[in-house]
Coordinates of C-alpha atoms in Angstrom, one line a residue:
X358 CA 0.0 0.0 0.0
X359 CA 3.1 2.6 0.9
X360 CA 4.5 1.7 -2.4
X361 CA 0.9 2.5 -4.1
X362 CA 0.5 5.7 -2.4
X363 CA 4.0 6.9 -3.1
X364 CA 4.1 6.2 -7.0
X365 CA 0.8 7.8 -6.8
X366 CA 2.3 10.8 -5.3
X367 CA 5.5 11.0 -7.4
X368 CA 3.2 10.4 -10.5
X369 CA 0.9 13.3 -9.5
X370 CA 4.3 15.4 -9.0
X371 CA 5.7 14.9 -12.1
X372 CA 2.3 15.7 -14.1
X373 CA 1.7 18.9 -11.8
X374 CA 5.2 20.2 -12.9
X375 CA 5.4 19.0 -16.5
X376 CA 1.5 20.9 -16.7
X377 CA 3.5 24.0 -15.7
X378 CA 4.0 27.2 -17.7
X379 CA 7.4 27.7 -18.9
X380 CA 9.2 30.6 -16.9
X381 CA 12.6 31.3 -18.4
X382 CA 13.4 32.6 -21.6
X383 CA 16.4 33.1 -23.9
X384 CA 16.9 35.4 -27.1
X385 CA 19.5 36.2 -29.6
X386 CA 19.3 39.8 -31.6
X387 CA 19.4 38.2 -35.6
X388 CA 19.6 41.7 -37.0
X389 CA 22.4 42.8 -35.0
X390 CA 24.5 39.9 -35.5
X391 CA 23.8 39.9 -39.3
X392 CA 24.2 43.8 -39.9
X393 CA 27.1 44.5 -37.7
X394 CA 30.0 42.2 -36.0
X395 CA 28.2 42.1 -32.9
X396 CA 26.0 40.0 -31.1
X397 CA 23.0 40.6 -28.4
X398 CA 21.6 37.9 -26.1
X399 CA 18.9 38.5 -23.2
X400 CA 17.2 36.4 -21.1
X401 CA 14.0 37.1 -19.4
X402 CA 11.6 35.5 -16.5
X403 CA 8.1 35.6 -16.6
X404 CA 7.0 37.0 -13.3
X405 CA 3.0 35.9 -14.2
X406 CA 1.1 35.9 -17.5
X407 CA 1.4 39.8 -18.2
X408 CA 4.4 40.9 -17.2
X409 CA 8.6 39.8 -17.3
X410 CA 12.1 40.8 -15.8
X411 CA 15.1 40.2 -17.2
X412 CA 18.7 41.6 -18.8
X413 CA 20.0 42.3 -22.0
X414 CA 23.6 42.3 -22.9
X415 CA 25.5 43.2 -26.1
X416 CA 28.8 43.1 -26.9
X417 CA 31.0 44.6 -30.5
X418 CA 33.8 42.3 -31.9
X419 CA 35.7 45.1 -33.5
X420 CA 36.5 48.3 -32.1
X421 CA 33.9 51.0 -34.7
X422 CA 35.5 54.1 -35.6
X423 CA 32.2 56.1 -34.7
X424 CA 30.1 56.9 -32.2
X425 CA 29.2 53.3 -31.3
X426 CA 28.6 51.6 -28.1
X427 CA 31.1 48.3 -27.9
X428 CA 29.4 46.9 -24.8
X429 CA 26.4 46.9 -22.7
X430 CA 24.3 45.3 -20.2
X431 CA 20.3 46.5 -19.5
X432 CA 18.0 44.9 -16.7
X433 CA 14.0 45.4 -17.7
X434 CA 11.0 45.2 -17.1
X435 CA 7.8 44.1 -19.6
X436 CA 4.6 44.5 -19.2
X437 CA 2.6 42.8 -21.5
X438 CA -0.8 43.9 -22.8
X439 CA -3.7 42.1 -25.1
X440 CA -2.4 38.5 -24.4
X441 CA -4.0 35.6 -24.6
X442 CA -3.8 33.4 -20.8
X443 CA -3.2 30.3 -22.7
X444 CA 0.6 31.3 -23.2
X445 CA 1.0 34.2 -21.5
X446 CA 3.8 37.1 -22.4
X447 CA 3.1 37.6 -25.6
X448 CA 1.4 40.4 -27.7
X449 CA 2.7 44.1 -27.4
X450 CA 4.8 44.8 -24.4
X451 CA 6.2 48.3 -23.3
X452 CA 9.3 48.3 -21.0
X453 CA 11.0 50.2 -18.9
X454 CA 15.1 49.6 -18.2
X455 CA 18.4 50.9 -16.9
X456 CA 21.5 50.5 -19.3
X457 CA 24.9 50.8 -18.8
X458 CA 27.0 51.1 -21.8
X459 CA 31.0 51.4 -23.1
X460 CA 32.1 52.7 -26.1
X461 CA 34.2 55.4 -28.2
X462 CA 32.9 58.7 -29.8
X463 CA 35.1 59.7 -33.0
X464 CA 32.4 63.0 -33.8
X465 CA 33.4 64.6 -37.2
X466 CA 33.6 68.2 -36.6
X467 CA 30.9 70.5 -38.1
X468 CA 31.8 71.5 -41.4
X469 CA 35.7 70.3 -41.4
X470 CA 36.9 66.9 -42.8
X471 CA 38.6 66.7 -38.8
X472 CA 37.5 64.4 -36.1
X473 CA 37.3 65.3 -32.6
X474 CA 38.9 62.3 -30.7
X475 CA 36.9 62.2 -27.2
X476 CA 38.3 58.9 -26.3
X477 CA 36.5 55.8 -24.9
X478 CA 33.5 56.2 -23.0
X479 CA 31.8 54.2 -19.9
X480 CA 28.0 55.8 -18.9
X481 CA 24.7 55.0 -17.3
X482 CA 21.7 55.8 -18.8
X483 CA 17.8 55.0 -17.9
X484 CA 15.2 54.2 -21.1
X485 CA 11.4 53.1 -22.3
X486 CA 10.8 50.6 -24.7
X487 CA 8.0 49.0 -26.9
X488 CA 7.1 46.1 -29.0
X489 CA 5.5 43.0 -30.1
X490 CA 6.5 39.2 -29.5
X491 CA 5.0 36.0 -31.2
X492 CA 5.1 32.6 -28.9
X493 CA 4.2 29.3 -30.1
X494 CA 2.8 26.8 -28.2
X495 CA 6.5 24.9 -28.2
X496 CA 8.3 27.5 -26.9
X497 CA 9.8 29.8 -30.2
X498 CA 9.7 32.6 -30.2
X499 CA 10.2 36.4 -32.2
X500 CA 10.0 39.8 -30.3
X501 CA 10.2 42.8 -32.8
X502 CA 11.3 46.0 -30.8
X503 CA 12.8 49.1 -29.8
X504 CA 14.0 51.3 -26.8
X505 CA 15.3 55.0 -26.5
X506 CA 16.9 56.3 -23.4
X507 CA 18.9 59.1 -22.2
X508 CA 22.0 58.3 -20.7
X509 CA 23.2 61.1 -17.2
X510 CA 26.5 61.7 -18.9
X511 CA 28.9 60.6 -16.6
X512 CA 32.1 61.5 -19.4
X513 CA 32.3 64.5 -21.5
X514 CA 32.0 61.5 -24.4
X515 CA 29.4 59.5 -23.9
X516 CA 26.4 60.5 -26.1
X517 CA 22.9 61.8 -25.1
X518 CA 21.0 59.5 -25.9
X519 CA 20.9 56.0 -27.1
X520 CA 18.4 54.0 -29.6
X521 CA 18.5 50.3 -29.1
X522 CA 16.4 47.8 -31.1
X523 CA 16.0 44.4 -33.2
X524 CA 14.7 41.4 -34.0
X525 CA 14.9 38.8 -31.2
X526 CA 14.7 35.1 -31.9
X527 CA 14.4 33.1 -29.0
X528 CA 13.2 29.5 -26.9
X529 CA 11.3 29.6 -23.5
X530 CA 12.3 26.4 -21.4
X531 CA 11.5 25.3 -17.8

């Protein structure tokens, strides 16, 4: 009878956690690493059906020789609106997030053929985002969007602002 009741038990376990919605999520930027030599990974957690945390990093493989960012790293947060409760997060999202980025700004001066060298860059900068992301029921999925942000300007080189977006292809697991 123990030997019943526990195989029933463990059997009831394993079907309560397999009937569980997957929680953890990771995405690669294709645009990014098809457009430029860089690559952009993120992983997010879904906190309940409309609504996520998680961190974004990106990182350059050459050095650019403009005003480009070479590294950076952004926690968020998504809130998810018009989804359906079957999956949960998916459908347009908006997002708030905190990004701090590394880089180089070689400006060409106004009017002259010269560039101002202003050296390398390190800066902190806080931003709001947008978009729209397609789940299937085995776990793809594409998020399509964008976030602007103004960064506090902790060196003379760092820029004012900074534009961040793509096309994320990623798999929710667990």
């Amino acid at each position: 009878m123990k030997k019943i009741l526990a195989f029933v038990f463990f059997m009831n376990t394993i079907i309560s956690w397999s009937q569980t919605d997957k929680a953890h999520e990771i995405k690669i930027d294709a645009l990014s690493a098809l457009v430029t030599p860089a690559i952009e990974l993120s992983y997010e957690y879904a906190i309940g059906n409309t609504s996520g945390v998680g961190i974004a990093s990106f990182f350059r493989f050459n050095k650019p020789n403009d005003n480009f960012r070479s590294f950076s790293i952004a926690p968020f947060f998504r809130q998810y609106f018009y989804n359906n409760r079957e999956y949960g997060q998916k459908g347009f999202y908006i997002e708030a997030l905190l990004q701090y980025a590394t880089g180089n700004d070689d400006t060409k001066l106004l009017g002259t053929t010269e560039r101002d060298k202003l050296d390398d860059y390190n800066d902190l900068g806080i931003g709001f985002g947008g978009g729209m992301k397609w789940l299937t029921k085995n776990g793809f999925s594409v998020d399509i969007g964008a976030n602007v942000g103004r960064n506090f300007k902790i060196e003379k080189a760092s820029p004012d602002f900074f534009i961040n977006w793509g096309i994320n292809l990623g798999y929710r697991f667990f």
